[in-house]
């Protein structure tokens, strides 16, 4: 109905305005303290979320700010920034580059569950079931109740048992 369409447009406009304020604040903060790692993570995360919900072109901004943090600011060994970069690359369809970033972050921090889950998911997507299984086994060892990890691990083990390596 027209009322629902109007309400959706109002919500979208409010989301865009909230995004713009958050973006401006984070950019200002980065300009003020450019050496603070977390601000790059927060801004990359904001851009990835905006790319997911507002406009896919924001994924480019996420990649750009993550690369700036990694390449220009020297945050090469920051797994959270690598995770954000992998998320944006994956959203853009660059699966191979996302896989490399997720792998790098997963190796840096074996306890970073979100990275491990992403890494295993991309490995499975690329048909690298052994890496996916090994990664998910680590996740389940850390968090045995993690339902996504448990279910995905069972599916991958079934694929491996069926000879789909």
PDB file of C-alpha atoms in Angstrom:
ATOM      1  CA  UNK A   1       0.000   0.000   0.000  1.00  0.00           C
ATOM      2  CA  UNK A   2       0.954   3.638  -0.318  1.00  0.00           C
ATOM      3  CA  UNK A   3       1.229   4.080   3.469  1.00  0.00           C
ATOM      4  CA  UNK A   4       3.702   1.210   3.730  1.00  0.00           C
ATOM      5  CA  UNK A   5       5.741   2.645   0.873  1.00  0.00           C
ATOM      6  CA  UNK A   6       5.803   6.055   2.531  1.00  0.00           C
ATOM      7  CA  UNK A   7       6.843   4.503   5.850  1.00  0.00           C
ATOM      8  CA  UNK A   8       9.632   2.549   4.162  1.00  0.00           C
ATOM      9  CA  UNK A   9      10.903   5.725   2.500  1.00  0.00           C
ATOM     10  CA  UNK A  10      10.863   7.586   5.823  1.00  0.00           C
ATOM     11  CA  UNK A  11      12.805   4.776   7.507  1.00  0.00           C
ATOM     12  CA  UNK A  12      15.310   4.668   4.639  1.00  0.00           C
ATOM     13  CA  UNK A  13      15.816   8.434   4.810  1.00  0.00           C
ATOM     14  CA  UNK A  14      16.324   8.233   8.591  1.00  0.00           C
ATOM     15  CA  UNK A  15      18.842   5.398   8.148  1.00  0.00           C
ATOM     16  CA  UNK A  16      20.762   7.426   5.578  1.00  0.00           C
ATOM     17  CA  UNK A  17      20.873  10.443   7.890  1.00  0.00           C
ATOM     18  CA  UNK A  18      22.019   8.327  10.833  1.00  0.00           C
ATOM     19  CA  UNK A  19      24.679   6.785   8.614  1.00  0.00           C
ATOM     20  CA  UNK A  20      25.896  10.212   7.456  1.00  0.00           C
ATOM     21  CA  UNK A  21      26.240  11.437  11.043  1.00  0.00           C
ATOM     22  CA  UNK A  22      28.132   8.315  12.113  1.00  0.00           C
ATOM     23  CA  UNK A  23      30.367   8.508   9.048  1.00  0.00           C
ATOM     24  CA  UNK A  24      31.174  12.191   9.640  1.00  0.00           C
ATOM     25  CA  UNK A  25      31.957  11.527  13.287  1.00  0.00           C
ATOM     26  CA  UNK A  26      34.297   8.642  12.504  1.00  0.00           C
ATOM     27  CA  UNK A  27      36.058  10.541   9.722  1.00  0.00           C
ATOM     28  CA  UNK A  28      36.552  13.485  12.077  1.00  0.00           C
ATOM     29  CA  UNK A  29      37.883  11.158  14.758  1.00  0.00           C
ATOM     30  CA  UNK A  30      40.335   9.549  12.321  1.00  0.00           C
ATOM     31  CA  UNK A  31      41.557  12.984  11.281  1.00  0.00           C
ATOM     32  CA  UNK A  32      42.069  13.883  14.943  1.00  0.00           C
ATOM     33  CA  UNK A  33      43.776  10.611  15.971  1.00  0.00           C
ATOM     34  CA  UNK A  34      44.901   8.891  12.753  1.00  0.00           C
ATOM     35  CA  UNK A  35      47.003   6.343  14.649  1.00  0.00           C
ATOM     36  CA  UNK A  36      43.995   4.791  16.471  1.00  0.00           C
ATOM     37  CA  UNK A  37      43.388   1.368  14.931  1.00  0.00           C
ATOM     38  CA  UNK A  38      39.840   0.843  16.199  1.00  0.00           C
ATOM     39  CA  UNK A  39      38.484   3.879  14.361  1.00  0.00           C
ATOM     40  CA  UNK A  40      39.445   2.336  11.014  1.00  0.00           C
ATOM     41  CA  UNK A  41      37.704  -0.891  12.051  1.00  0.00           C
ATOM     42  CA  UNK A  42      34.579   1.025  13.095  1.00  0.00           C
ATOM     43  CA  UNK A  43      34.440   3.040   9.866  1.00  0.00           C
ATOM     44  CA  UNK A  44      35.049  -0.009   7.671  1.00  0.00           C
ATOM     45  CA  UNK A  45      32.291  -1.830   9.568  1.00  0.00           C
ATOM     46  CA  UNK A  46      29.945   1.132   9.112  1.00  0.00           C
ATOM     47  CA  UNK A  47      30.634   1.193   5.368  1.00  0.00           C
ATOM     48  CA  UNK A  48      30.115  -2.559   5.052  1.00  0.00           C
ATOM     49  CA  UNK A  49      26.794  -2.327   6.871  1.00  0.00           C
ATOM     50  CA  UNK A  50      25.782   0.625   4.687  1.00  0.00           C
ATOM     51  CA  UNK A  51      26.759  -1.422   1.645  1.00  0.00           C
ATOM     52  CA  UNK A  52      24.599  -4.292   2.862  1.00  0.00           C
ATOM     53  CA  UNK A  53      21.554  -2.164   3.707  1.00  0.00           C
ATOM     54  CA  UNK A  54      21.709   1.204   1.943  1.00  0.00           C
ATOM     55  CA  UNK A  55      23.770   1.037  -1.223  1.00  0.00           C
ATOM     56  CA  UNK A  56      26.264  -1.631  -2.374  1.00  0.00           C
ATOM     57  CA  UNK A  57      28.667   1.092  -3.490  1.00  0.00           C
ATOM     58  CA  UNK A  58      29.587   1.642   0.169  1.00  0.00           C
ATOM     59  CA  UNK A  59      31.510  -1.628   0.029  1.00  0.00           C
ATOM     60  CA  UNK A  60      34.082   0.239  -2.053  1.00  0.00           C
ATOM     61  CA  UNK A  61      34.466   2.741   0.784  1.00  0.00           C
ATOM     62  CA  UNK A  62      34.911  -0.100   3.252  1.00  0.00           C
ATOM     63  CA  UNK A  63      37.667  -1.603   1.142  1.00  0.00           C
ATOM     64  CA  UNK A  64      39.319   1.806   0.773  1.00  0.00           C
ATOM     65  CA  UNK A  65      39.347   2.646   4.499  1.00  0.00           C
ATOM     66  CA  UNK A  66      40.511  -0.854   5.465  1.00  0.00           C
ATOM     67  CA  UNK A  67      43.321  -0.713   2.913  1.00  0.00           C
ATOM     68  CA  UNK A  68      44.264   2.760   4.142  1.00  0.00           C
ATOM     69  CA  UNK A  69      44.525   1.427   7.679  1.00  0.00           C
ATOM     70  CA  UNK A  70      46.517  -1.605   6.591  1.00  0.00           C
ATOM     71  CA  UNK A  71      48.758  -0.057   3.955  1.00  0.00           C
ATOM     72  CA  UNK A  72      49.193   3.568   5.018  1.00  0.00           C
ATOM     73  CA  UNK A  73      48.783   3.416   8.774  1.00  0.00           C
ATOM     74  CA  UNK A  74      50.675   0.179   9.314  1.00  0.00           C
ATOM     75  CA  UNK A  75      47.857  -1.866  10.831  1.00  0.00           C
ATOM     76  CA  UNK A  76      48.956  -4.905   8.838  1.00  0.00           C
ATOM     77  CA  UNK A  77      48.480  -7.269  11.758  1.00  0.00           C
ATOM     78  CA  UNK A  78      45.047  -6.137  12.879  1.00  0.00           C
ATOM     79  CA  UNK A  79      42.663  -9.077  12.490  1.00  0.00           C
ATOM     80  CA  UNK A  80      39.510  -6.988  12.978  1.00  0.00           C
ATOM     81  CA  UNK A  81      40.463  -4.678  10.112  1.00  0.00           C
ATOM     82  CA  UNK A  82      41.314  -7.691   7.926  1.00  0.00           C
ATOM     83  CA  UNK A  83      37.919  -9.170   8.839  1.00  0.00           C
ATOM     84  CA  UNK A  84      36.147  -5.989   7.748  1.00  0.00           C
ATOM     85  CA  UNK A  85      38.148  -5.953   4.534  1.00  0.00           C
ATOM     86  CA  UNK A  86      37.241  -9.578   3.857  1.00  0.00           C
ATOM     87  CA  UNK A  87      33.548  -8.847   4.516  1.00  0.00           C
ATOM     88  CA  UNK A  88      33.547  -5.972   2.025  1.00  0.00           C
ATOM     89  CA  UNK A  89      35.505  -7.902  -0.596  1.00  0.00           C
ATOM     90  CA  UNK A  90      33.135 -10.831  -0.258  1.00  0.00           C
ATOM     91  CA  UNK A  91      30.140  -8.511  -0.627  1.00  0.00           C
ATOM     92  CA  UNK A  92      31.726  -7.112  -3.790  1.00  0.00           C
ATOM     93  CA  UNK A  93      32.113 -10.631  -5.178  1.00  0.00           C
ATOM     94  CA  UNK A  94      35.906 -10.801  -4.905  1.00  0.00           C
ATOM     95  CA  UNK A  95      35.869 -14.215  -3.249  1.00  0.00           C
ATOM     96  CA  UNK A  96      39.553 -15.004  -3.776  1.00  0.00           C
ATOM     97  CA  UNK A  97      40.743 -11.740  -2.206  1.00  0.00           C
ATOM     98  CA  UNK A  98      38.235 -12.141   0.638  1.00  0.00           C
ATOM     99  CA  UNK A  99      39.568 -15.649   1.220  1.00  0.00           C
ATOM    100  CA  UNK A 100      43.142 -14.392   1.520  1.00  0.00           C
ATOM    101  CA  UNK A 101      42.185 -11.634   3.953  1.00  0.00           C
ATOM    102  CA  UNK A 102      40.069 -14.025   6.038  1.00  0.00           C
ATOM    103  CA  UNK A 103      42.895 -16.571   6.047  1.00  0.00           C
ATOM    104  CA  UNK A 104      45.382 -13.947   7.195  1.00  0.00           C
ATOM    105  CA  UNK A 105      43.091 -12.794  10.009  1.00  0.00           C
ATOM    106  CA  UNK A 106      42.180 -16.369  11.016  1.00  0.00           C
ATOM    107  CA  UNK A 107      45.837 -17.310  11.312  1.00  0.00           C
ATOM    108  CA  UNK A 108      46.539 -14.189  13.356  1.00  0.00           C
ATOM    109  CA  UNK A 109      43.800 -14.851  15.892  1.00  0.00           C
ATOM    110  CA  UNK A 110      42.548 -18.443  16.201  1.00  0.00           C
ATOM    111  CA  UNK A 111      40.063 -17.329  18.880  1.00  0.00           C
ATOM    112  CA  UNK A 112      38.343 -14.728  16.669  1.00  0.00           C
ATOM    113  CA  UNK A 113      35.228 -16.786  15.984  1.00  0.00           C
ATOM    114  CA  UNK A 114      33.646 -14.474  13.401  1.00  0.00           C
ATOM    115  CA  UNK A 115      36.793 -14.590  11.292  1.00  0.00           C
ATOM    116  CA  UNK A 116      37.049 -18.356  11.628  1.00  0.00           C
ATOM    117  CA  UNK A 117      33.424 -18.818  10.552  1.00  0.00           C
ATOM    118  CA  UNK A 118      33.903 -16.530   7.559  1.00  0.00           C
ATOM    119  CA  UNK A 119      37.144 -18.254   6.579  1.00  0.00           C
ATOM    120  CA  UNK A 120      35.514 -21.681   6.779  1.00  0.00           C
ATOM    121  CA  UNK A 121      32.513 -20.468   4.791  1.00  0.00           C
ATOM    122  CA  UNK A 122      34.649 -19.089   1.992  1.00  0.00           C
ATOM    123  CA  UNK A 123      36.805 -22.231   2.003  1.00  0.00           C
ATOM    124  CA  UNK A 124      33.669 -24.336   1.630  1.00  0.00           C
ATOM    125  CA  UNK A 125      32.398 -22.082  -1.163  1.00  0.00           C
ATOM    126  CA  UNK A 126      35.711 -22.520  -2.973  1.00  0.00           C
ATOM    127  CA  UNK A 127      35.587 -26.296  -2.477  1.00  0.00           C
ATOM    128  CA  UNK A 128      38.440 -26.393   0.017  1.00  0.00           C
ATOM    129  CA  UNK A 129      36.560 -28.705   2.380  1.00  0.00           C
ATOM    130  CA  UNK A 130      39.647 -29.761   4.331  1.00  0.00           C
ATOM    131  CA  UNK A 131      40.444 -26.173   5.338  1.00  0.00           C
ATOM    132  CA  UNK A 132      36.785 -25.560   6.144  1.00  0.00           C
ATOM    133  CA  UNK A 133      36.642 -28.672   8.323  1.00  0.00           C
ATOM    134  CA  UNK A 134      39.907 -27.928  10.132  1.00  0.00           C
ATOM    135  CA  UNK A 135      38.805 -24.361  10.807  1.00  0.00           C
ATOM    136  CA  UNK A 136      35.373 -25.358  12.068  1.00  0.00           C
ATOM    137  CA  UNK A 137      36.882 -28.018  14.319  1.00  0.00           C
ATOM    138  CA  UNK A 138      38.862 -25.228  15.997  1.00  0.00           C
ATOM    139  CA  UNK A 139      35.701 -23.151  16.412  1.00  0.00           C
ATOM    140  CA  UNK A 140      33.773 -26.057  17.925  1.00  0.00           C
ATOM    141  CA  UNK A 141      36.676 -26.780  20.288  1.00  0.00           C
ATOM    142  CA  UNK A 142      36.438 -23.170  21.532  1.00  0.00           C
ATOM    143  CA  UNK A 143      32.642 -22.872  21.435  1.00  0.00           C
ATOM    144  CA  UNK A 144      31.012 -26.321  21.368  1.00  0.00           C
ATOM    145  CA  UNK A 145      27.543 -24.743  21.442  1.00  0.00           C
ATOM    146  CA  UNK A 146      28.092 -22.622  18.309  1.00  0.00           C
ATOM    147  CA  UNK A 147      25.195 -24.034  16.264  1.00  0.00           C
ATOM    148  CA  UNK A 148      26.294 -22.657  12.883  1.00  0.00           C
ATOM    149  CA  UNK A 149      29.778 -24.116  13.303  1.00  0.00           C
ATOM    150  CA  UNK A 150      28.433 -27.477  14.481  1.00  0.00           C
ATOM    151  CA  UNK A 151      25.892 -27.735  11.639  1.00  0.00           C
ATOM    152  CA  UNK A 152      28.335 -26.610   8.963  1.00  0.00           C
ATOM    153  CA  UNK A 153      31.016 -28.965  10.256  1.00  0.00           C
ATOM    154  CA  UNK A 154      28.589 -31.896  10.073  1.00  0.00           C
ATOM    155  CA  UNK A 155      27.674 -30.988   6.485  1.00  0.00           C
ATOM    156  CA  UNK A 156      31.321 -30.661   5.458  1.00  0.00           C
ATOM    157  CA  UNK A 157      32.294 -33.927   7.131  1.00  0.00           C
ATOM    158  CA  UNK A 158      29.446 -35.632   5.244  1.00  0.00           C
ATOM    159  CA  UNK A 159      30.768 -34.148   1.983  1.00  0.00           C
ATOM    160  CA  UNK A 160      34.280 -35.310   2.753  1.00  0.00           C
ATOM    161  CA  UNK A 161      33.009 -38.783   3.675  1.00  0.00           C
ATOM    162  CA  UNK A 162      31.134 -38.935   0.381  1.00  0.00           C
ATOM    163  CA  UNK A 163      34.425 -38.221  -1.421  1.00  0.00           C
ATOM    164  CA  UNK A 164      33.693 -34.662  -2.493  1.00  0.00           C
ATOM    165  CA  UNK A 165      37.155 -33.306  -1.741  1.00  0.00           C
TER     166      UNK A 165
END
